PDB file of C-alpha atoms in Angstrom:
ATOM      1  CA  UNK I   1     149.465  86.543  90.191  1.00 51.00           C
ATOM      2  CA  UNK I   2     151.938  88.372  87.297  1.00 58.00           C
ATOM      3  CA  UNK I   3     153.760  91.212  88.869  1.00 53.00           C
ATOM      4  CA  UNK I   4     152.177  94.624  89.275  1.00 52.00           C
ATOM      5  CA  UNK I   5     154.074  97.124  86.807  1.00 50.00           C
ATOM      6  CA  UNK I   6     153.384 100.417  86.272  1.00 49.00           C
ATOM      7  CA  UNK I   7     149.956 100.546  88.361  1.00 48.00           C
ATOM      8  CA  UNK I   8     149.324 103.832  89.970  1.00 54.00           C
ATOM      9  CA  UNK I   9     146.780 105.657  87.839  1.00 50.00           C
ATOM     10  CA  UNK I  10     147.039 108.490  89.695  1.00 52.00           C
ATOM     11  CA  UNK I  11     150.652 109.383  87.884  1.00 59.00           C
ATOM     12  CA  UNK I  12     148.960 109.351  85.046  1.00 59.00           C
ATOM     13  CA  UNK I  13     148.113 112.313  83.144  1.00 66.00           C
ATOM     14  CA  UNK I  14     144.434 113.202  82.619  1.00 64.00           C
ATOM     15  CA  UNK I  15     143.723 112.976  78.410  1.00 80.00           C
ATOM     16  CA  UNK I  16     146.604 111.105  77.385  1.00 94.00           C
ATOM     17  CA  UNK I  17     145.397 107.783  75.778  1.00 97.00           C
ATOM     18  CA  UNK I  18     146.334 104.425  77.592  1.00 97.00           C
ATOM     19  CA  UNK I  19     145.892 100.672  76.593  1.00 98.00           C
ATOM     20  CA  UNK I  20     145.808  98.817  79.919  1.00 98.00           C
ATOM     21  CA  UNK I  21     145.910  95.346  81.484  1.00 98.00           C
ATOM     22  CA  UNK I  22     144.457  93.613  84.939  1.00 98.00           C
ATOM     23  CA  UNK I  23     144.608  90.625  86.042  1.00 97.00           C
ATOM     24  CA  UNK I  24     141.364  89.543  87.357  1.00 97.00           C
ATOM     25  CA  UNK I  25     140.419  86.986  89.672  1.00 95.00           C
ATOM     26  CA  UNK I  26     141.247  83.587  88.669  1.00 95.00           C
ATOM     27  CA  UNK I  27     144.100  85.079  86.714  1.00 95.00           C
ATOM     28  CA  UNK I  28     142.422  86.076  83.500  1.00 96.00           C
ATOM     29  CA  UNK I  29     143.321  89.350  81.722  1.00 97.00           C
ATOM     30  CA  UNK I  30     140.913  91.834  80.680  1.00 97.00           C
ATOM     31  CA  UNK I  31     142.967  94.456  78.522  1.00 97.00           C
ATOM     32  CA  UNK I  32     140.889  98.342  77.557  1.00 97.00           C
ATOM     33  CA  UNK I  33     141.739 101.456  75.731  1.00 97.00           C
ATOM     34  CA  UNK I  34     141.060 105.011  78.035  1.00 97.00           C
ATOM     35  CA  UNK I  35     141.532 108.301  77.842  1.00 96.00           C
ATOM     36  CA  UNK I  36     141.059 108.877  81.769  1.00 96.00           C
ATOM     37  CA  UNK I  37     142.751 105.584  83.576  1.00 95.00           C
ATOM     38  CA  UNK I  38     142.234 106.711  87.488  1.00 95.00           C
ATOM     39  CA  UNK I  39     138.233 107.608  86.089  1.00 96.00           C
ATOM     40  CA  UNK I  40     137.789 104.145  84.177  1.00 96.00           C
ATOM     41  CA  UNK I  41     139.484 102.014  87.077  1.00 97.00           C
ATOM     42  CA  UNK I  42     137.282 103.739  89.769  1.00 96.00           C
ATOM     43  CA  UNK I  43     134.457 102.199  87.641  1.00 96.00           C
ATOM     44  CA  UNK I  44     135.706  98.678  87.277  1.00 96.00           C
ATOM     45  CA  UNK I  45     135.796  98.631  90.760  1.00 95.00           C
ATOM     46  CA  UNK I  46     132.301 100.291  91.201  1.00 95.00           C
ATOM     47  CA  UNK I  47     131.425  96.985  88.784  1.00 92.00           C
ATOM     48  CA  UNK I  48     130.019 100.125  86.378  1.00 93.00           C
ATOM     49  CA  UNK I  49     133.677  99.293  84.108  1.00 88.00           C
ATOM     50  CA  UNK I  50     132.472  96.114  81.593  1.00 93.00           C
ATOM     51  CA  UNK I  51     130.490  92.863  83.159  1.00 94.00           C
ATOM     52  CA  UNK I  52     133.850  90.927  82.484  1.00 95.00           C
ATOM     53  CA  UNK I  53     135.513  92.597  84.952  1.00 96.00           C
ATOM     54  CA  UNK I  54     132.739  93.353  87.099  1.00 95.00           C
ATOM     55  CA  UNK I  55     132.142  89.230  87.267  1.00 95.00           C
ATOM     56  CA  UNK I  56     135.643  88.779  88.099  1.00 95.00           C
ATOM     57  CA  UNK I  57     136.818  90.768  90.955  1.00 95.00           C
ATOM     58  CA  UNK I  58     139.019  91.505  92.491  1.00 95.00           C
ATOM     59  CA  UNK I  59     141.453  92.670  89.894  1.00 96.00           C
ATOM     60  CA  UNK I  60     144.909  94.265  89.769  1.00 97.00           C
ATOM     61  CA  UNK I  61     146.625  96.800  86.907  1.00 97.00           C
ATOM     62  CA  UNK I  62     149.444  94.826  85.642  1.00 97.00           C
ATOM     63  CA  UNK I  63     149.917  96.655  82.341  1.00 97.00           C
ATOM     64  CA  UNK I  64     149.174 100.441  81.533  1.00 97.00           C
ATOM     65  CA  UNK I  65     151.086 101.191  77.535  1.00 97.00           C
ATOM     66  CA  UNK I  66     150.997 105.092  76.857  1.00 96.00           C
ATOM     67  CA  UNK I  67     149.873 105.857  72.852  1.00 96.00           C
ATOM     68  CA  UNK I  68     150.110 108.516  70.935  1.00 95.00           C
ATOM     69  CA  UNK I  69     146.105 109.016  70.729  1.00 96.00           C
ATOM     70  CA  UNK I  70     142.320 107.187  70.269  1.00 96.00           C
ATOM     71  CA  UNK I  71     143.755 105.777  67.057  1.00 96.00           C
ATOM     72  CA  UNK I  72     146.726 103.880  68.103  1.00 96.00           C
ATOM     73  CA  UNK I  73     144.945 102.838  71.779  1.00 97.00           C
ATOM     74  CA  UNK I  74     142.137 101.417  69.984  1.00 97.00           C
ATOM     75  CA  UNK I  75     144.565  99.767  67.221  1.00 96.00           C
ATOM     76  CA  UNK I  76     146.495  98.102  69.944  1.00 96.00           C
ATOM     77  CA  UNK I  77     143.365  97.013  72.285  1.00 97.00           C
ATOM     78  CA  UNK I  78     142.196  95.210  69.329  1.00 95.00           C
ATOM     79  CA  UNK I  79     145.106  93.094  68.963  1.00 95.00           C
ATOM     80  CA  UNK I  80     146.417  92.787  71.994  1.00 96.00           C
ATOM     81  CA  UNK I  81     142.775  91.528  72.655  1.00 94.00           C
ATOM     82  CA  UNK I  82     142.956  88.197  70.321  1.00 92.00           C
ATOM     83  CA  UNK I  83     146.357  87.034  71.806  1.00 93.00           C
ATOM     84  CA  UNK I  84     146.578  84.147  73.502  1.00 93.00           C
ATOM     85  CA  UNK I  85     147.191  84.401  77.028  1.00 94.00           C
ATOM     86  CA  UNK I  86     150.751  83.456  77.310  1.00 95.00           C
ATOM     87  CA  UNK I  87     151.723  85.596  74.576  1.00 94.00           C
ATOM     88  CA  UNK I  88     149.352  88.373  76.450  1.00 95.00           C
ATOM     89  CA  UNK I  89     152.104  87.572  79.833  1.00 95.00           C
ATOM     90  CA  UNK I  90     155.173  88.134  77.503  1.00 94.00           C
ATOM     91  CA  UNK I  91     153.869  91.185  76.211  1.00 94.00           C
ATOM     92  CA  UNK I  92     153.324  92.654  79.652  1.00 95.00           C
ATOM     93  CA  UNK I  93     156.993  92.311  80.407  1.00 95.00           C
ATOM     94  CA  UNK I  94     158.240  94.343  77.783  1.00 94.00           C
ATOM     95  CA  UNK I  95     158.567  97.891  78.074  1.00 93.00           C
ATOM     96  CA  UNK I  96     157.587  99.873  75.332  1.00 93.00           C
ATOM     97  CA  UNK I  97     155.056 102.469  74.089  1.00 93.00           C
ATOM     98  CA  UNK I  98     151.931 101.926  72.231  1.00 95.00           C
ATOM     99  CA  UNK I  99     153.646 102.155  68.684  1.00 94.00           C
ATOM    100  CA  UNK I 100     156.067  99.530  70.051  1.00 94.00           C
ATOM    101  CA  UNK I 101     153.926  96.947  70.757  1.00 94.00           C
ATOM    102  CA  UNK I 102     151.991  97.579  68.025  1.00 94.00           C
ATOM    103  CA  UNK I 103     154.867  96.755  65.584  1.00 93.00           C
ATOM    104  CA  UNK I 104     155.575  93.382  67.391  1.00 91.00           C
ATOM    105  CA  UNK I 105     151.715  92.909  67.009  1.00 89.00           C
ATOM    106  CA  UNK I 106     151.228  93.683  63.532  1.00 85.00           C
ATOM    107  CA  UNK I 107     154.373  92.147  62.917  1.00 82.00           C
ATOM    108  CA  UNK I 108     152.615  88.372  63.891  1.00 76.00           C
ATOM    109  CA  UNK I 109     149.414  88.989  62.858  1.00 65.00           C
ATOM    110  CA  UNK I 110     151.325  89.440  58.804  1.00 57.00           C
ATOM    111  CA  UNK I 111     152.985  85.709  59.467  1.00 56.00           C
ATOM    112  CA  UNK I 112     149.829  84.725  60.703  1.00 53.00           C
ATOM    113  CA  UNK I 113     148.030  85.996  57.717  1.00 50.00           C
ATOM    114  CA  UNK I 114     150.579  84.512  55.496  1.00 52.00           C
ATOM    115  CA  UNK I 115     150.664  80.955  56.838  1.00 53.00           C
ATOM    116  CA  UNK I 116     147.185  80.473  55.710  1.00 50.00           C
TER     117      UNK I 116
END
C-alpha cells in the first residue's frame, strides 16, 4: 500500500474545495473533486460514494490537494484522472496545491498534444 499522507478529513475545513486520492483494495486509485471531504468519505464507506469505490473496499486517503475553488478541483480531477498509474504514485508524493499540480499536468498534457 502507498503511504497515507495527509488523511484526516476531519482537519479539513468544511467548503473549501479538495481533489483527493484512495487507494482501494487491490491497490487501484480512485481520485474525486469535493467540497465537503469528511461528508463524501463517510459515503464511500457507506458504498453510497461511486460503485468504483464501493466495489473495491476497503480503501485508504492517500492524497487530499487543497484548490482554490469548483473550477480548479474539477480542472485537476479531470487530469489527474487520465494519468497512468505510476505517474498517478509520483504525483501523490509531491506536495503542492491544486494550481501546482495543475501546471505539472497541463504542462504534459501540451507535449503530449504536440507529439502527435
Amino acid at each position: 500500500m502507498l503511504q497515507k499522507r495527509n488523511d484526516n478529513p476531519a482537519s479539513v475545513p468544511a467548503g473549501q474545495w479538495y481533489v483527493y486520492m484512495l487507494q482501494c483494495r487491490g491497490g487501484c486509485l480512485y481520485t474525486g473533486s469535493t467540497n465537503n471531504l469528511e461528508k463524501r468519505l463517510q459515503e464511500h464507506e457507506r458504498g453510497a460514494g461511486s460503485r468504483f469505490v464501493r466495489s473495491r473496499l476497503p480503501f485508504e486517503v492517500v492524497k487530499k490537494i487543497p484548490c482554490s475553488g469548483k473550477s480548479e478541483a474539477l480542472r485537476l480531477e479531470s487530469r489527474l484522472k487520465v494519468l497512468r498509474r505510476r505517474r498517478k504514485i509520483e504525483m501523490i508524493e509531491l506536495d503542492l496545491d491544486g494550481a501546482g499540480y495543475l501546471r505539472i499536468v497541463s504542462r504534459e498534457k501540451d507535449a503530449y498534444a504536440s507529439e502527435k
